[in-house]
Amino acid sequence: MHVDVPTLVLIPAIAAIAPLATRAFGKWIAIPVVIFELVLGIALGPSVLGWVRPDPFIELLSDFGLAMLFFLAGQEIDFEAIRGRPLVRASLGWLISVPLGLAAGWLIDPDAGAVFIGIALTSTALGALLPILRDAGMLRTPFGVSVFAIGAAGEFLPLIAISIFLSGRSPLHAAVVLLAFAGITGVVIWRASRGDGRPLHAAIGATLHTSGQFAIRLVIVVLLALVGLSIVLDIDMLLGAFAAGVIARLLLQGAPEQDRRTIEVKLDGIGFGVFVPIFFIYTGVTFDLEALVEDARTFILLPVFTVLLLVVRGLPSALLAPPGAHLGERIATGLFGATALPIIVAVTTIGVEAGDMDSGTASALVGAGLLSLLLYPLIAIAITRSGTRRPRQESNLRPRD
């Protein structure tokens, strides 16, 4: 396999520079590290300097990084915290977003592209928000739990919609295949949650600080097995990666607290230290800036889609914020809810390959996703920090909250 050596060297160099840039700018403004990864990817990619070019090997690593991003999002979900009203409100907000997204899609592209645009506009980048919320110290707060529930609905439900309506099969056939996947993963989840985990946890503890690293190897097996099952059933692999994260969390449930924390740190190191940055950097590298600026209609669609993300996804999220949330928290909730990129990339890729979406519209939609990730979390964090100076606390949200 031919590998472009400058690309092979520069992408990890960008990944190493990005957190240093975040730290340097942090003296004046808190900028999430993914912003530097995306911007540097665009700057060094073919659209600007041309130092980094698309490469099959790096693309494979990028795909694994995307799968790892969804895996870590699934693993982070605390169903005890978000079940009940937080998840109901989040799901209701997504259901409100669906007709708004489809209507917006139809106005922009009355043909088959409307469905692709509609589904893309209903998504929330939970995997991308996860490190942002964590670095800002918000992940375990009541506000963070509410945003996390919105992100879970905005990431999982669009994946279901992609598998049913964008698979190339009839919706009925796609639903049957999806039910088969749900049945298989459901059995695995039930077994993981009900089985006696003591022998497993003993093996994990015995190899956790040795070269055996059984826990990490087991997690990778679960991830690739579910991704492989998704590919065999011809559904979106991200659904398998997300489900793998949920299963991995259940497998580790009941293990000693110190062991679980150690495993989480190691998985974060593998994910956010290696593969996830490659995905964001490569997304910037492959962003078609020329297609975006060469046509006036396409260029106009960029701000249109950016605003539509706020209207379609952000507004319902803000309106269904937890009772008692003040205006600043509602605005911040809406901004976090309107942050999207990974699913937009997946949807537009499917649409362009199927011939149902032109590359210009796809570039504008991906560009809007990039802008949402660049701007909305930054503004949301600034609003929450200026709106309250109360000490952060661990979430005590329960089903009735």
Short mmCIF file of C-alpha atoms in Angstrom, two decimals:
data_model
loop_
_atom_site.label_atom_id
_atom_site.label_comp_id
_atom_site.label_asym_id
_atom_site.label_seq_id
_atom_site.Cartn_x
_atom_site.Cartn_y
_atom_site.Cartn_z
CA MET A 1 0.00 0.00 0.00
CA HIS A 2 1.36 3.42 -0.96
CA VAL A 3 1.36 5.89 1.92
CA ASP A 4 1.96 9.61 1.45
CA VAL A 5 4.84 10.22 3.87
CA PRO A 6 4.28 13.98 4.45
CA THR A 7 0.63 13.24 5.27
CA LEU A 8 1.65 10.39 7.57
CA VAL A 9 3.94 12.75 9.52
CA LEU A 10 1.95 15.99 9.44
CA ILE A 11 -1.38 14.61 10.68
CA PRO A 12 0.03 13.38 14.02
CA ALA A 13 2.02 16.63 14.19
CA ILE A 14 -1.25 18.58 13.91
CA ALA A 15 -2.76 16.33 16.57
CA ALA A 16 0.15 17.18 18.89
CA ILE A 17 0.04 20.92 18.16
CA ALA A 18 -3.74 21.29 18.64
CA PRO A 19 -3.85 20.84 22.47
CA LEU A 20 -0.85 23.18 22.82
CA ALA A 21 -2.73 25.81 20.80
CA THR A 22 -5.80 25.29 22.98
CA ARG A 23 -3.68 25.81 26.09
CA ALA A 24 -2.01 28.92 24.66
CA PHE A 25 -5.28 30.56 23.63
CA GLY A 26 -6.91 29.46 26.89
CA LYS A 27 -5.35 32.48 28.60
CA TRP A 28 -7.83 34.65 26.72
CA ILE A 29 -10.63 32.40 25.46
CA ALA A 30 -11.55 28.73 25.93
CA ILE A 31 -11.34 27.14 22.47
CA PRO A 32 -12.08 23.38 22.22
CA VAL A 33 -9.22 21.33 20.81
CA VAL A 34 -11.37 19.96 17.95
CA ILE A 35 -11.56 23.48 16.52
CA PHE A 36 -7.80 23.61 16.02
CA GLU A 37 -7.83 20.07 14.59
CA LEU A 38 -10.43 21.04 11.99
CA VAL A 39 -8.93 24.43 11.13
CA LEU A 40 -5.37 23.10 10.84
CA GLY A 41 -6.65 20.21 8.72
CA ILE A 42 -8.27 22.67 6.31
CA ALA A 43 -5.23 24.98 6.31
CA LEU A 44 -2.70 22.24 5.58
CA GLY A 45 -5.02 20.29 3.25
CA PRO A 46 -5.48 20.60 -0.53
CA SER A 47 -7.90 23.53 -0.16
CA VAL A 48 -5.19 25.90 1.14
CA LEU A 49 -1.50 24.92 1.49
CA GLY A 50 -1.69 21.43 0.00
CA TRP A 51 0.87 19.93 2.39
CA VAL A 52 -1.48 17.15 3.51
CA ARG A 53 -3.39 15.11 0.94
CA PRO A 54 -6.13 12.46 1.08
CA ASP A 55 -4.58 9.03 1.59
CA PRO A 56 -6.25 5.56 1.74
CA PHE A 57 -4.31 4.50 4.83
CA ILE A 58 -5.10 7.71 6.74
CA GLU A 59 -8.72 7.43 5.57
CA LEU A 60 -8.91 3.98 7.18
CA LEU A 61 -7.52 5.39 10.43
CA SER A 62 -10.01 8.25 10.16
CA ASP A 63 -12.92 5.81 9.79
CA PHE A 64 -11.73 3.95 12.87
CA GLY A 65 -11.46 7.29 14.67
CA LEU A 66 -15.09 8.05 13.80
CA ALA A 67 -16.14 4.62 15.06
CA MET A 68 -14.10 5.21 18.23
CA LEU A 69 -15.82 8.57 18.71
CA PHE A 70 -19.26 6.93 18.66
CA PHE A 71 -18.01 4.07 20.82
CA LEU A 72 -16.79 6.47 23.51
CA ALA A 73 -20.09 8.36 23.34
CA GLY A 74 -22.03 5.12 23.87
CA GLN A 75 -19.73 4.10 26.70
CA GLU A 76 -20.19 7.44 28.44
CA ILE A 77 -23.99 7.24 28.56
CA ASP A 78 -25.21 6.92 32.13
CA PHE A 79 -28.75 5.62 31.72
CA GLU A 80 -29.41 6.08 35.44
CA ALA A 81 -28.77 9.80 35.07
CA ILE A 82 -30.63 10.50 31.81
CA ARG A 83 -33.51 8.01 32.03
CA GLY A 84 -36.94 9.40 32.72
CA ARG A 85 -37.72 13.01 32.00
CA PRO A 86 -34.31 14.12 30.65
CA LEU A 87 -34.38 11.43 27.96
CA VAL A 88 -38.10 11.90 27.27
CA ARG A 89 -37.60 15.65 26.77
CA ALA A 90 -34.59 15.00 24.54
CA SER A 91 -36.47 12.45 22.41
CA LEU A 92 -39.47 14.75 22.11
CA GLY A 93 -37.17 17.55 20.99
CA TRP A 94 -35.74 15.31 18.26
CA LEU A 95 -39.23 14.30 17.10
CA ILE A 96 -40.10 18.00 16.78
CA SER A 97 -36.90 18.51 14.77
CA VAL A 98 -37.81 15.83 12.21
CA PRO A 99 -40.70 17.65 10.43
CA LEU A 100 -38.78 20.93 10.65
CA GLY A 101 -35.73 19.31 9.07
CA LEU A 102 -37.71 17.60 6.32
CA ALA A 103 -39.56 20.84 5.52
CA ALA A 104 -36.27 22.73 5.30
CA GLY A 105 -34.80 19.97 3.15
CA TRP A 106 -37.77 20.04 0.78
CA LEU A 107 -37.53 23.83 0.38
CA ILE A 108 -33.84 23.56 -0.54
CA ASP A 109 -34.00 20.36 -2.60
CA PRO A 110 -37.52 19.13 -3.49
CA ASP A 111 -36.09 15.87 -4.85
CA ALA A 112 -34.57 12.91 -2.99
CA GLY A 113 -31.97 15.14 -1.37
CA ALA A 114 -34.63 16.54 0.97
CA VAL A 115 -34.53 13.42 3.16
CA PHE A 116 -30.73 13.53 3.41
CA ILE A 117 -30.78 17.21 4.36
CA GLY A 118 -33.64 16.68 6.81
CA ILE A 119 -31.92 13.84 8.69
CA ALA A 120 -28.60 15.72 8.76
CA LEU A 121 -30.25 18.79 10.30
CA THR A 122 -31.75 16.73 13.15
CA SER A 123 -28.38 15.43 14.37
CA THR A 124 -26.30 16.43 17.38
CA ALA A 125 -22.59 15.70 17.65
CA LEU A 126 -22.60 13.92 21.01
CA GLY A 127 -19.19 12.37 20.40
CA ALA A 128 -17.71 15.78 19.60
CA LEU A 129 -19.46 17.44 22.56
CA LEU A 130 -18.20 14.80 24.99
CA PRO A 131 -14.59 16.07 25.20
CA ILE A 132 -15.78 19.69 25.07
CA LEU A 133 -18.14 19.24 28.04
CA ARG A 134 -15.54 17.21 29.91
CA ASP A 135 -12.74 19.76 29.38
CA ALA A 136 -15.11 22.56 30.46
CA GLY A 137 -15.97 20.66 33.66
CA MET A 138 -19.66 20.44 32.75
CA LEU A 139 -20.08 16.75 31.96
CA ARG A 140 -21.31 15.64 35.40
CA THR A 141 -23.34 18.73 36.24
CA PRO A 142 -27.18 18.79 35.92
CA PHE A 143 -26.76 21.06 32.89
CA GLY A 144 -24.27 18.64 31.35
CA VAL A 145 -26.58 15.68 31.92
CA SER A 146 -29.39 17.53 30.14
CA VAL A 147 -27.13 18.33 27.18
CA PHE A 148 -25.88 14.75 27.18
CA ALA A 149 -29.46 13.43 26.93
CA ILE A 150 -30.10 15.77 23.99
CA GLY A 151 -26.89 14.59 22.36
CA ALA A 152 -27.77 10.92 22.91
CA ALA A 153 -31.14 11.39 21.20
CA GLY A 154 -29.59 13.52 18.46
CA GLU A 155 -26.95 10.92 17.70
CA PHE A 156 -28.74 7.60 18.15
CA LEU A 157 -32.11 8.42 16.55
CA PRO A 158 -30.62 9.85 13.31
CA LEU A 159 -28.57 6.64 13.03
CA ILE A 160 -31.84 4.70 13.16
CA ALA A 161 -33.29 6.98 10.48
CA ILE A 162 -30.19 6.52 8.29
CA SER A 163 -30.44 2.74 8.60
CA ILE A 164 -34.14 2.72 7.64
CA PHE A 165 -34.47 5.45 5.03
CA LEU A 166 -31.00 5.86 3.51
CA SER A 167 -29.89 2.24 3.25
CA GLY A 168 -30.99 1.79 -0.37
CA ARG A 169 -33.54 -0.85 0.68
CA SER A 170 -37.27 -0.48 1.13
CA PRO A 171 -38.14 0.95 4.58
CA LEU A 172 -39.85 -2.34 5.53
CA HIS A 173 -36.84 -4.44 4.54
CA ALA A 174 -34.50 -2.01 6.30
CA ALA A 175 -36.66 -2.10 9.43
CA VAL A 176 -36.52 -5.92 9.48
CA VAL A 177 -32.71 -5.85 9.16
CA LEU A 178 -32.53 -3.22 11.90
CA LEU A 179 -34.72 -5.36 14.14
CA ALA A 180 -32.36 -8.28 13.55
CA PHE A 181 -29.43 -6.10 14.60
CA ALA A 182 -31.39 -4.85 17.62
CA GLY A 183 -32.26 -8.42 18.58
CA ILE A 184 -28.66 -9.60 18.44
CA THR A 185 -27.28 -6.60 20.32
CA GLY A 186 -30.20 -6.74 22.77
CA VAL A 187 -29.31 -10.31 23.71
CA VAL A 188 -25.66 -9.31 24.16
CA ILE A 189 -26.64 -6.30 26.28
CA TRP A 190 -28.98 -8.43 28.41
CA ARG A 191 -26.27 -11.05 28.91
CA ALA A 192 -23.69 -8.41 29.78
CA SER A 193 -25.98 -6.79 32.34
CA ARG A 194 -27.24 -10.03 33.94
CA GLY A 195 -24.23 -12.33 33.90
CA ASP A 196 -21.81 -12.98 36.75
CA GLY A 197 -18.99 -10.59 35.96
CA ARG A 198 -16.62 -11.68 38.73
CA PRO A 199 -14.45 -14.02 36.59
CA LEU A 200 -14.25 -11.35 33.89
CA HIS A 201 -13.38 -8.62 36.37
CA ALA A 202 -10.75 -10.88 37.96
CA ALA A 203 -9.09 -11.38 34.56
CA ILE A 204 -9.26 -7.64 33.92
CA GLY A 205 -7.67 -6.81 37.26
CA ALA A 206 -4.93 -9.41 36.84
CA THR A 207 -3.80 -8.06 33.45
CA LEU A 208 -4.59 -4.36 33.84
CA HIS A 209 -1.00 -3.38 34.59
CA THR A 210 0.72 -6.05 32.49
CA SER A 211 1.41 -6.41 28.78
CA GLY A 212 -1.71 -8.61 28.55
CA GLN A 213 -4.11 -5.63 28.79
CA PHE A 214 -7.13 -7.96 28.56
CA ALA A 215 -9.67 -5.19 29.20
CA ILE A 216 -8.48 -3.06 26.28
CA ARG A 217 -8.27 -6.07 23.96
CA LEU A 218 -11.79 -7.15 24.95
CA VAL A 219 -13.18 -3.68 24.31
CA ILE A 220 -11.60 -3.58 20.83
CA VAL A 221 -13.07 -7.03 20.10
CA VAL A 222 -16.54 -5.80 21.10
CA LEU A 223 -16.15 -2.64 19.01
CA LEU A 224 -14.97 -4.39 15.85
CA ALA A 225 -17.47 -7.25 16.26
CA LEU A 226 -20.41 -4.82 16.38
CA VAL A 227 -18.99 -2.73 13.54
CA GLY A 228 -18.50 -5.94 11.54
CA LEU A 229 -22.08 -7.01 12.27
CA SER A 230 -23.30 -3.62 11.05
CA ILE A 231 -21.32 -3.99 7.83
CA VAL A 232 -22.61 -7.54 7.24
CA LEU A 233 -26.21 -6.38 7.76
CA ASP A 234 -25.51 -3.31 5.57
CA ILE A 235 -26.50 -0.77 8.20
CA ASP A 236 -24.46 2.24 9.27
CA MET A 237 -21.35 1.08 11.11
CA LEU A 238 -21.72 3.96 13.56
CA LEU A 239 -24.79 2.27 15.01
CA GLY A 240 -22.64 -0.76 15.80
CA ALA A 241 -19.92 1.41 17.31
CA PHE A 242 -22.45 3.22 19.50
CA ALA A 243 -23.98 -0.07 20.69
CA ALA A 244 -20.49 -1.44 21.39
CA GLY A 245 -19.87 1.46 23.76
CA VAL A 246 -23.05 0.65 25.69
CA ILE A 247 -22.07 -3.04 25.92
CA ALA A 248 -18.53 -2.19 27.05
CA ARG A 249 -19.92 -0.04 29.86
CA LEU A 250 -22.14 -2.91 31.03
CA LEU A 251 -19.28 -5.42 30.87
CA LEU A 252 -17.19 -3.22 33.16
CA GLN A 253 -20.10 -2.56 35.50
CA GLY A 254 -19.37 -4.04 38.90
CA ALA A 255 -15.61 -4.04 38.44
CA PRO A 256 -13.59 -2.29 41.17
CA GLU A 257 -13.87 1.49 40.88
CA GLN A 258 -10.13 1.97 40.50
CA ASP A 259 -9.96 -0.60 37.69
CA ARG A 260 -12.84 1.06 35.82
CA ARG A 261 -11.24 4.47 36.09
CA THR A 262 -7.93 3.09 34.85
CA ILE A 263 -9.64 1.47 31.84
CA GLU A 264 -11.50 4.70 31.05
CA VAL A 265 -8.24 6.65 31.12
CA LYS A 266 -6.59 4.13 28.77
CA LEU A 267 -9.53 4.16 26.35
CA ASP A 268 -9.55 7.96 26.38
CA GLY A 269 -5.85 7.87 25.58
CA ILE A 270 -6.40 5.54 22.63
CA GLY A 271 -9.50 7.37 21.40
CA PHE A 272 -8.93 11.07 22.06
CA GLY A 273 -5.15 10.76 22.00
CA VAL A 274 -4.79 8.92 18.68
CA PHE A 275 -7.75 8.01 16.50
CA VAL A 276 -10.41 10.69 17.14
CA PRO A 277 -8.02 13.57 16.30
CA ILE A 278 -7.18 11.82 13.02
CA PHE A 279 -10.89 11.83 12.13
CA PHE A 280 -11.33 15.56 12.79
CA ILE A 281 -8.06 16.51 11.09
CA TYR A 282 -8.84 14.34 8.06
CA THR A 283 -12.34 15.86 7.90
CA GLY A 284 -10.65 19.25 7.54
CA VAL A 285 -8.16 17.88 5.00
CA THR A 286 -10.90 16.41 2.78
CA PHE A 287 -13.26 19.39 3.10
CA ASP A 288 -14.00 20.63 -0.44
CA LEU A 289 -13.52 24.36 0.03
CA GLU A 290 -13.36 24.94 -3.74
CA ALA A 291 -16.82 23.41 -4.31
CA LEU A 292 -18.14 25.68 -1.57
CA VAL A 293 -16.86 28.97 -2.97
CA GLU A 294 -17.02 28.41 -6.73
CA ASP A 295 -20.82 28.60 -6.92
CA ALA A 296 -22.85 31.49 -5.48
CA ARG A 297 -25.84 29.30 -4.55
CA THR A 298 -23.63 26.81 -2.72
CA PHE A 299 -21.84 29.59 -0.86
CA ILE A 300 -25.17 31.11 0.22
CA LEU A 301 -26.30 27.70 1.48
CA LEU A 302 -23.46 27.70 4.02
CA PRO A 303 -24.96 30.37 6.32
CA VAL A 304 -28.46 29.09 5.52
CA PHE A 305 -27.63 25.59 6.79
CA THR A 306 -25.78 27.05 9.78
CA VAL A 307 -28.90 28.97 10.82
CA LEU A 308 -31.16 26.00 10.02
CA LEU A 309 -29.21 23.87 12.50
CA LEU A 310 -30.19 26.41 15.14
CA VAL A 311 -33.83 26.48 14.05
CA VAL A 312 -34.33 22.76 13.41
CA ARG A 313 -32.23 21.30 16.22
CA GLY A 314 -31.35 24.15 18.56
CA LEU A 315 -34.78 25.69 19.06
CA PRO A 316 -36.58 22.48 20.15
CA SER A 317 -33.65 21.66 22.44
CA ALA A 318 -33.84 25.10 24.06
CA LEU A 319 -37.62 25.00 24.45
CA LEU A 320 -37.44 21.57 26.11
CA ALA A 321 -34.62 22.45 28.50
CA PRO A 322 -35.21 21.28 32.10
CA PRO A 323 -37.83 23.20 34.12
CA GLY A 324 -36.25 26.03 36.05
CA ALA A 325 -33.48 26.62 33.50
CA HIS A 326 -32.81 30.33 33.10
CA LEU A 327 -32.59 32.04 29.72
CA GLY A 328 -28.82 31.69 29.44
CA GLU A 329 -28.99 27.94 30.12
CA ARG A 330 -31.75 27.53 27.53
CA ILE A 331 -29.74 29.39 24.91
CA ALA A 332 -26.63 27.35 25.74
CA THR A 333 -28.67 24.13 25.59
CA GLY A 334 -29.94 25.09 22.15
CA LEU A 335 -26.42 25.90 20.93
CA PHE A 336 -25.04 22.58 22.16
CA GLY A 337 -28.02 20.76 20.61
CA ALA A 338 -27.40 22.47 17.26
CA THR A 339 -23.75 21.36 17.18
CA ALA A 340 -23.41 18.71 14.48
CA LEU A 341 -20.78 17.21 12.21
CA PRO A 342 -20.08 13.43 12.26
CA ILE A 343 -23.57 12.36 11.18
CA ILE A 344 -23.67 15.18 8.62
CA VAL A 345 -20.46 13.76 7.12
CA ALA A 346 -21.98 10.27 7.07
CA VAL A 347 -25.30 11.40 5.54
CA THR A 348 -23.74 13.58 2.83
CA THR A 349 -21.30 10.81 1.89
CA ILE A 350 -24.23 8.42 1.40
CA GLY A 351 -26.19 11.05 -0.54
CA VAL A 352 -23.36 11.94 -2.93
CA GLU A 353 -22.45 8.28 -3.55
CA ALA A 354 -26.12 7.47 -4.27
CA GLY A 355 -26.40 10.42 -6.67
CA ASP A 356 -29.20 11.99 -4.63
CA MET A 357 -27.16 15.00 -3.47
CA ASP A 358 -24.76 17.17 -5.46
CA SER A 359 -21.29 17.83 -4.11
CA GLY A 360 -21.94 21.55 -3.70
CA THR A 361 -24.92 21.05 -1.38
CA ALA A 362 -22.98 18.38 0.50
CA SER A 363 -20.02 20.75 0.95
CA ALA A 364 -22.31 23.51 2.21
CA LEU A 365 -23.93 21.12 4.69
CA VAL A 366 -20.58 19.80 5.93
CA GLY A 367 -19.32 23.39 6.09
CA ALA A 368 -22.31 24.31 8.26
CA GLY A 369 -21.49 21.36 10.50
CA LEU A 370 -17.91 22.60 10.75
CA LEU A 371 -19.09 26.11 11.63
CA SER A 372 -21.52 24.76 14.22
CA LEU A 373 -18.68 22.84 15.87
CA LEU A 374 -16.39 25.86 15.64
CA LEU A 375 -18.85 28.43 16.99
CA TYR A 376 -21.78 27.03 18.95
CA PRO A 377 -19.96 25.24 21.80
CA LEU A 378 -17.65 28.23 22.18
CA ILE A 379 -20.60 30.61 22.55
CA ALA A 380 -22.48 28.17 24.80
CA ILE A 381 -19.53 27.80 27.18
CA ALA A 382 -19.10 31.59 27.31
CA ILE A 383 -22.80 32.04 28.13
CA THR A 384 -22.82 29.43 30.89
CA ARG A 385 -19.65 30.81 32.46
CA SER A 386 -20.87 34.41 32.36
CA GLY A 387 -24.39 33.51 33.48
CA THR A 388 -23.42 31.71 36.68
CA ARG A 389 -20.44 31.63 39.00
CA ARG A 390 -21.83 28.94 41.28
CA PRO A 391 -19.48 26.05 42.10
CA ARG A 392 -19.89 23.06 39.83
CA GLN A 393 -21.48 20.02 41.42
CA GLU A 394 -22.00 16.39 40.57
CA SER A 395 -25.33 15.65 38.92
CA ASN A 396 -28.14 14.39 41.12
CA LEU A 397 -30.64 14.16 38.30
CA ARG A 398 -33.14 11.35 38.68
CA PRO A 399 -36.08 10.16 36.55
CA ARG A 400 -38.38 12.90 37.83
CA ASP A 401 -35.94 15.77 37.31
#
